[in-house]
PDB file of C-alpha atoms in Angstrom:
ATOM      1  CA  MET A   1      20.770  96.024 140.649  1.00 33.00           C
ATOM      2  CA  PRO A   2      21.378  99.399 139.060  1.00 37.00           C
ATOM      3  CA  ASN A   3      20.352  99.731 135.325  1.00 35.00           C
ATOM      4  CA  ARG A   4      23.829  99.582 133.700  1.00 35.00           C
ATOM      5  CA  PHE A   5      22.423 101.477 130.698  1.00 36.00           C
ATOM      6  CA  GLY A   6      21.571 104.628 132.780  1.00 42.00           C
ATOM      7  CA  PRO A   7      18.254 106.036 133.598  1.00 47.00           C
ATOM      8  CA  SER A   8      17.176 106.994 130.237  1.00 45.00           C
ATOM      9  CA  PHE A   9      17.765 103.647 128.486  1.00 45.00           C
ATOM     10  CA  GLY A  10      14.999 102.462 126.294  1.00 49.00           C
ATOM     11  CA  ARG A  11      13.245 105.906 126.659  1.00 65.00           C
ATOM     12  CA  GLN A  12      12.353 108.081 123.664  1.00 88.00           C
ATOM     13  CA  ILE A  13      10.773 111.467 123.388  1.00 91.00           C
ATOM     14  CA  PRO A  14       7.093 111.041 124.163  1.00 93.00           C
ATOM     15  CA  GLU A  15       4.965 110.861 120.873  1.00 94.00           C
ATOM     16  CA  ARG A  16       2.547 113.260 122.535  1.00 94.00           C
ATOM     17  CA  LEU A  17       5.166 115.907 122.857  1.00 95.00           C
ATOM     18  CA  ILE A  18       6.332 115.546 119.279  1.00 94.00           C
ATOM     19  CA  ARG A  19       2.681 115.477 117.986  1.00 93.00           C
ATOM     20  CA  CYS A  20       1.985 118.674 119.982  1.00 94.00           C
ATOM     21  CA  LEU A  21       4.917 120.537 118.636  1.00 94.00           C
ATOM     22  CA  ASN A  22       4.345 119.449 115.002  1.00 92.00           C
ATOM     23  CA  GLY A  23       0.669 120.152 115.405  1.00 93.00           C
ATOM     24  CA  GLY A  24       1.309 123.714 116.711  1.00 85.00           C
ATOM     25  CA  ALA A  25       3.400 124.113 113.320  1.00 88.00           C
ATOM     26  CA  VAL A  26       6.307 125.739 115.486  1.00 91.00           C
ATOM     27  CA  ARG A  27       9.973 125.468 115.044  1.00 94.00           C
ATOM     28  CA  TYR A  28      12.039 123.563 117.446  1.00 94.00           C
ATOM     29  CA  GLU A  29      15.409 121.917 117.793  1.00 94.00           C
ATOM     30  CA  ILE A  30      16.083 118.528 119.573  1.00 93.00           C
ATOM     31  CA  LEU A  31      19.263 118.630 121.507  1.00 90.00           C
ATOM     32  CA  HIS A  32      20.921 115.313 122.063  1.00 85.00           C
ATOM     33  CA  GLU A  33      23.406 114.659 124.857  1.00 73.00           C
ATOM     34  CA  PRO A  34      25.762 111.744 124.926  1.00 59.00           C
ATOM     35  CA  SER A  35      24.246 108.875 127.196  1.00 54.00           C
ATOM     36  CA  ASP A  36      27.291 108.717 129.410  1.00 52.00           C
ATOM     37  CA  ALA A  37      26.309 112.375 130.631  1.00 47.00           C
ATOM     38  CA  ALA A  38      23.097 110.954 131.919  1.00 47.00           C
ATOM     39  CA  ASP A  39      24.921 107.849 133.368  1.00 47.00           C
ATOM     40  CA  SER A  40      27.181 110.212 135.443  1.00 41.00           C
ATOM     41  CA  GLY A  41      24.637 112.569 136.528  1.00 46.00           C
ATOM     42  CA  ARG A  42      25.917 115.523 134.247  1.00 48.00           C
ATOM     43  CA  ARG A  43      23.070 117.646 132.905  1.00 53.00           C
ATOM     44  CA  LEU A  44      22.911 119.915 129.948  1.00 52.00           C
ATOM     45  CA  ILE A  45      23.847 123.421 130.975  1.00 58.00           C
ATOM     46  CA  VAL A  46      22.586 126.070 128.425  1.00 68.00           C
ATOM     47  CA  PRO A  47      21.077 129.359 128.568  1.00 70.00           C
ATOM     48  CA  GLY A  48      17.232 129.173 128.953  1.00 81.00           C
ATOM     49  CA  LEU A  49      17.192 125.753 130.728  1.00 89.00           C
ATOM     50  CA  ILE A  50      13.992 125.322 132.633  1.00 94.00           C
ATOM     51  CA  ALA A  51      12.878 123.125 135.443  1.00 94.00           C
ATOM     52  CA  THR A  52       9.534 121.681 136.185  1.00 96.00           C
ATOM     53  CA  ALA A  53       7.874 120.598 139.406  1.00 97.00           C
ATOM     54  CA  VAL A  54       4.627 119.079 140.462  1.00 98.00           C
ATOM     55  CA  VAL A  55       2.922 121.078 142.882  1.00 98.00           C
ATOM     56  CA  ARG A  56      -0.339 120.083 144.985  1.00 98.00           C
ATOM     57  CA  ALA A  57      -3.099 122.224 146.343  1.00 97.00           C
ATOM     58  CA  GLY A  58      -5.706 120.202 148.070  1.00 94.00           C
ATOM     59  CA  LYS A  59      -6.794 117.624 145.295  1.00 94.00           C
ATOM     60  CA  GLN A  60      -5.408 119.680 142.374  1.00 96.00           C
ATOM     61  CA  ARG A  61      -2.045 119.309 140.766  1.00 98.00           C
ATOM     62  CA  PHE A  62      -0.158 122.086 138.941  1.00 98.00           C
ATOM     63  CA  LEU A  63       3.087 122.010 136.673  1.00 98.00           C
ATOM     64  CA  ALA A  64       5.289 124.772 137.887  1.00 98.00           C
ATOM     65  CA  VAL A  65       7.799 125.864 135.377  1.00 98.00           C
ATOM     66  CA  THR A  66      10.824 127.837 136.500  1.00 96.00           C
ATOM     67  CA  SER A  67      14.124 128.910 135.157  1.00 92.00           C
ATOM     68  CA  THR A  68      16.820 126.761 136.641  1.00 89.00           C
ATOM     69  CA  GLY A  69      18.658 129.845 138.235  1.00 87.00           C
ATOM     70  CA  PHE A  70      15.668 130.356 140.536  1.00 92.00           C
ATOM     71  CA  ASP A  71      13.915 128.493 143.411  1.00 94.00           C
ATOM     72  CA  LEU A  72      10.243 127.806 143.701  1.00 96.00           C
ATOM     73  CA  ASP A  73       8.559 129.736 146.492  1.00 97.00           C
ATOM     74  CA  LEU A  74       5.653 127.748 147.723  1.00 98.00           C
ATOM     75  CA  LYS A  75       4.301 130.620 149.848  1.00 98.00           C
ATOM     76  CA  ARG A  76       4.029 132.885 146.569  1.00 98.00           C
ATOM     77  CA  PHE A  77       2.579 130.033 144.575  1.00 98.00           C
ATOM     78  CA  SER A  78       0.132 129.421 147.257  1.00 98.00           C
ATOM     79  CA  LYS A  79      -1.188 132.956 146.919  1.00 98.00           C
ATOM     80  CA  LEU A  80      -1.552 132.538 143.172  1.00 97.00           C
ATOM     81  CA  VAL A  81      -3.605 129.481 143.339  1.00 97.00           C
ATOM     82  CA  GLY A  82      -5.555 130.542 146.545  1.00 96.00           C
ATOM     83  CA  GLU A  83      -4.665 127.711 148.957  1.00 97.00           C
ATOM     84  CA  PRO A  84      -1.802 126.019 150.735  1.00 98.00           C
ATOM     85  CA  VAL A  85       0.453 123.974 148.518  1.00 98.00           C
ATOM     86  CA  ARG A  86       3.272 121.602 148.724  1.00 98.00           C
ATOM     87  CA  LEU A  87       5.627 119.731 146.282  1.00 98.00           C
ATOM     88  CA  GLU A  88       4.549 116.350 145.422  1.00 96.00           C
ATOM     89  CA  THR A  89       7.322 113.606 145.748  1.00 95.00           C
ATOM     90  CA  GLU A  90       8.110 111.419 142.742  1.00 93.00           C
ATOM     91  CA  ASP A  91       6.475 108.557 144.051  1.00 93.00           C
ATOM     92  CA  GLU A  92       3.240 110.541 144.221  1.00 95.00           C
ATOM     93  CA  PHE A  93       3.396 111.795 140.582  1.00 95.00           C
ATOM     94  CA  LYS A  94       5.314 109.396 138.576  1.00 93.00           C
ATOM     95  CA  TRP A  95       2.320 107.509 137.363  1.00 95.00           C
ATOM     96  CA  LEU A  96       1.158 110.693 135.726  1.00 95.00           C
ATOM     97  CA  PHE A  97       4.196 110.703 133.245  1.00 96.00           C
ATOM     98  CA  PRO A  98       4.459 107.076 132.137  1.00 94.00           C
ATOM     99  CA  ASP A  99       6.359 108.088 129.005  1.00 94.00           C
ATOM    100  CA  CYS A 100       8.858 110.147 130.989  1.00 95.00           C
ATOM    101  CA  ALA A 101      12.075 109.641 132.746  1.00 93.00           C
ATOM    102  CA  LEU A 102      12.008 111.101 136.440  1.00 90.00           C
ATOM    103  CA  GLY A 103      13.624 114.512 136.436  1.00 91.00           C
ATOM    104  CA  ALA A 104      12.922 114.784 132.565  1.00 94.00           C
ATOM    105  CA  ILE A 105       9.113 115.991 132.561  1.00 96.00           C
ATOM    106  CA  PRO A 106       8.555 118.461 129.767  1.00 97.00           C
ATOM    107  CA  PRO A 107       6.876 121.777 130.731  1.00 98.00           C
ATOM    108  CA  PHE A 108       3.548 120.805 128.876  1.00 98.00           C
ATOM    109  CA  GLY A 109       1.123 120.185 131.737  1.00 97.00           C
ATOM    110  CA  ASN A 110      -1.585 120.365 129.010  1.00 97.00           C
ATOM    111  CA  LEU A 111      -0.383 116.969 127.679  1.00 97.00           C
ATOM    112  CA  TYR A 112      -0.928 115.482 131.160  1.00 97.00           C
ATOM    113  CA  GLY A 113      -4.051 116.854 132.298  1.00 97.00           C
ATOM    114  CA  LEU A 114      -2.319 119.593 134.481  1.00 98.00           C
ATOM    115  CA  ILE A 115      -2.719 123.264 134.782  1.00 98.00           C
ATOM    116  CA  THR A 116       0.702 124.768 133.712  1.00 98.00           C
ATOM    117  CA  TRP A 117       2.113 127.930 135.701  1.00 98.00           C
ATOM    118  CA  VAL A 118       5.078 129.651 134.319  1.00 98.00           C
ATOM    119  CA  ASP A 119       7.120 131.976 136.371  1.00 97.00           C
ATOM    120  CA  ASN A 120       7.158 135.549 135.150  1.00 96.00           C
ATOM    121  CA  THR A 121      10.770 135.655 134.953  1.00 93.00           C
ATOM    122  CA  LEU A 122      10.566 133.441 131.802  1.00 93.00           C
ATOM    123  CA  ILE A 123       8.377 135.487 129.717  1.00 91.00           C
ATOM    124  CA  LYS A 124      10.935 137.709 128.434  1.00 90.00           C
ATOM    125  CA  THR A 125      13.267 134.573 127.518  1.00 90.00           C
ATOM    126  CA  GLU A 126      13.981 134.377 123.781  1.00 94.00           C
ATOM    127  CA  HIS A 127      14.249 130.602 123.707  1.00 95.00           C
ATOM    128  CA  ILE A 128      13.693 127.989 126.447  1.00 95.00           C
ATOM    129  CA  VAL A 129      15.398 124.724 126.670  1.00 95.00           C
ATOM    130  CA  PHE A 130      13.780 121.652 128.512  1.00 95.00           C
ATOM    131  CA  PHE A 131      14.276 117.980 129.020  1.00 94.00           C
ATOM    132  CA  ALA A 132      11.999 116.062 126.621  1.00 94.00           C
ATOM    133  CA  GLY A 133      10.997 113.119 128.608  1.00 94.00           C
ATOM    134  CA  THR A 134      14.532 111.565 128.737  1.00 93.00           C
ATOM    135  CA  LEU A 135      17.552 112.776 130.503  1.00 90.00           C
ATOM    136  CA  ILE A 136      19.619 112.926 127.280  1.00 90.00           C
ATOM    137  CA  ASP A 137      17.094 114.802 124.958  1.00 92.00           C
ATOM    138  CA  SER A 138      16.304 118.225 125.286  1.00 93.00           C
ATOM    139  CA  ILE A 139      14.095 120.512 123.036  1.00 95.00           C
ATOM    140  CA  LYS A 140      14.911 124.289 122.409  1.00 95.00           C
ATOM    141  CA  LEU A 141      11.941 126.281 121.514  1.00 95.00           C
ATOM    142  CA  SER A 142      11.011 129.989 121.396  1.00 96.00           C
ATOM    143  CA  TYR A 143       9.177 131.161 124.431  1.00 96.00           C
ATOM    144  CA  SER A 144       6.475 132.712 122.360  1.00 96.00           C
ATOM    145  CA  ALA A 145       5.895 129.399 120.525  1.00 96.00           C
ATOM    146  CA  TYR A 146       5.579 127.587 123.941  1.00 97.00           C
ATOM    147  CA  GLU A 147       3.246 130.009 125.024  1.00 96.00           C
ATOM    148  CA  GLN A 148       1.054 129.704 122.071  1.00 95.00           C
ATOM    149  CA  ILE A 149       0.854 125.805 122.390  1.00 96.00           C
ATOM    150  CA  VAL A 150       0.429 125.461 126.163  1.00 97.00           C
ATOM    151  CA  GLN A 151      -1.273 128.782 127.131  1.00 97.00           C
ATOM    152  CA  PRO A 152       0.088 128.652 130.790  1.00 98.00           C
ATOM    153  CA  ASN A 153      -0.895 130.823 133.603  1.00 98.00           C
ATOM    154  CA  VAL A 154       1.927 133.128 134.485  1.00 98.00           C
ATOM    155  CA  GLY A 155       2.823 134.601 137.960  1.00 98.00           C
ATOM    156  CA  ALA A 156       5.690 135.567 140.219  1.00 98.00           C
ATOM    157  CA  PHE A 157       6.496 132.536 142.361  1.00 98.00           C
ATOM    158  CA  THR A 158      10.411 132.132 142.365  1.00 96.00           C
ATOM    159  CA  ASN A 159      13.303 133.684 144.222  1.00 94.00           C
ATOM    160  CA  LYS A 160      16.735 134.003 142.472  1.00 91.00           C
ATOM    161  CA  ARG A 161      18.947 131.297 143.737  1.00 83.00           C
ATOM    162  CA  SER A 162      21.910 132.552 145.898  1.00 78.00           C
ATOM    163  CA  ARG A 163      25.114 131.299 144.951  1.00 67.00           C
TER     164      ARG A 163
END
């Protein structure tokens, strides 16, 4: 039976994410979307919205962070990490993020024991917006503050999405 409350019912923004942001003494804004938007599959559409993907290279996992207007290029990512890579399925990685709804993993690999890679198209972005562990809560944060907290690796591993 489907969850009549939607995929984020009972979920809160992970405490470890809030502690990390507050501990970094950075300014951020929490954006809240009505729960019916998550229920109907609608998503927040704002400038700076980013996406995350879990990528595997051998026994190593990485968190790849991209702009939503770009597609992850696994061949380019493979060159960065020096070995063949593949996307992990949700079933393979969901245990890593017990405090997050699927599809709402924040771009903080450091909080989950993963090396974070950010596509270079994001480094000139003033602010980023990302799902904060739920499908109805997002956080807006300056890219420079994000970079200060996460200290991600940066590389070119996306292609502009064709319309």
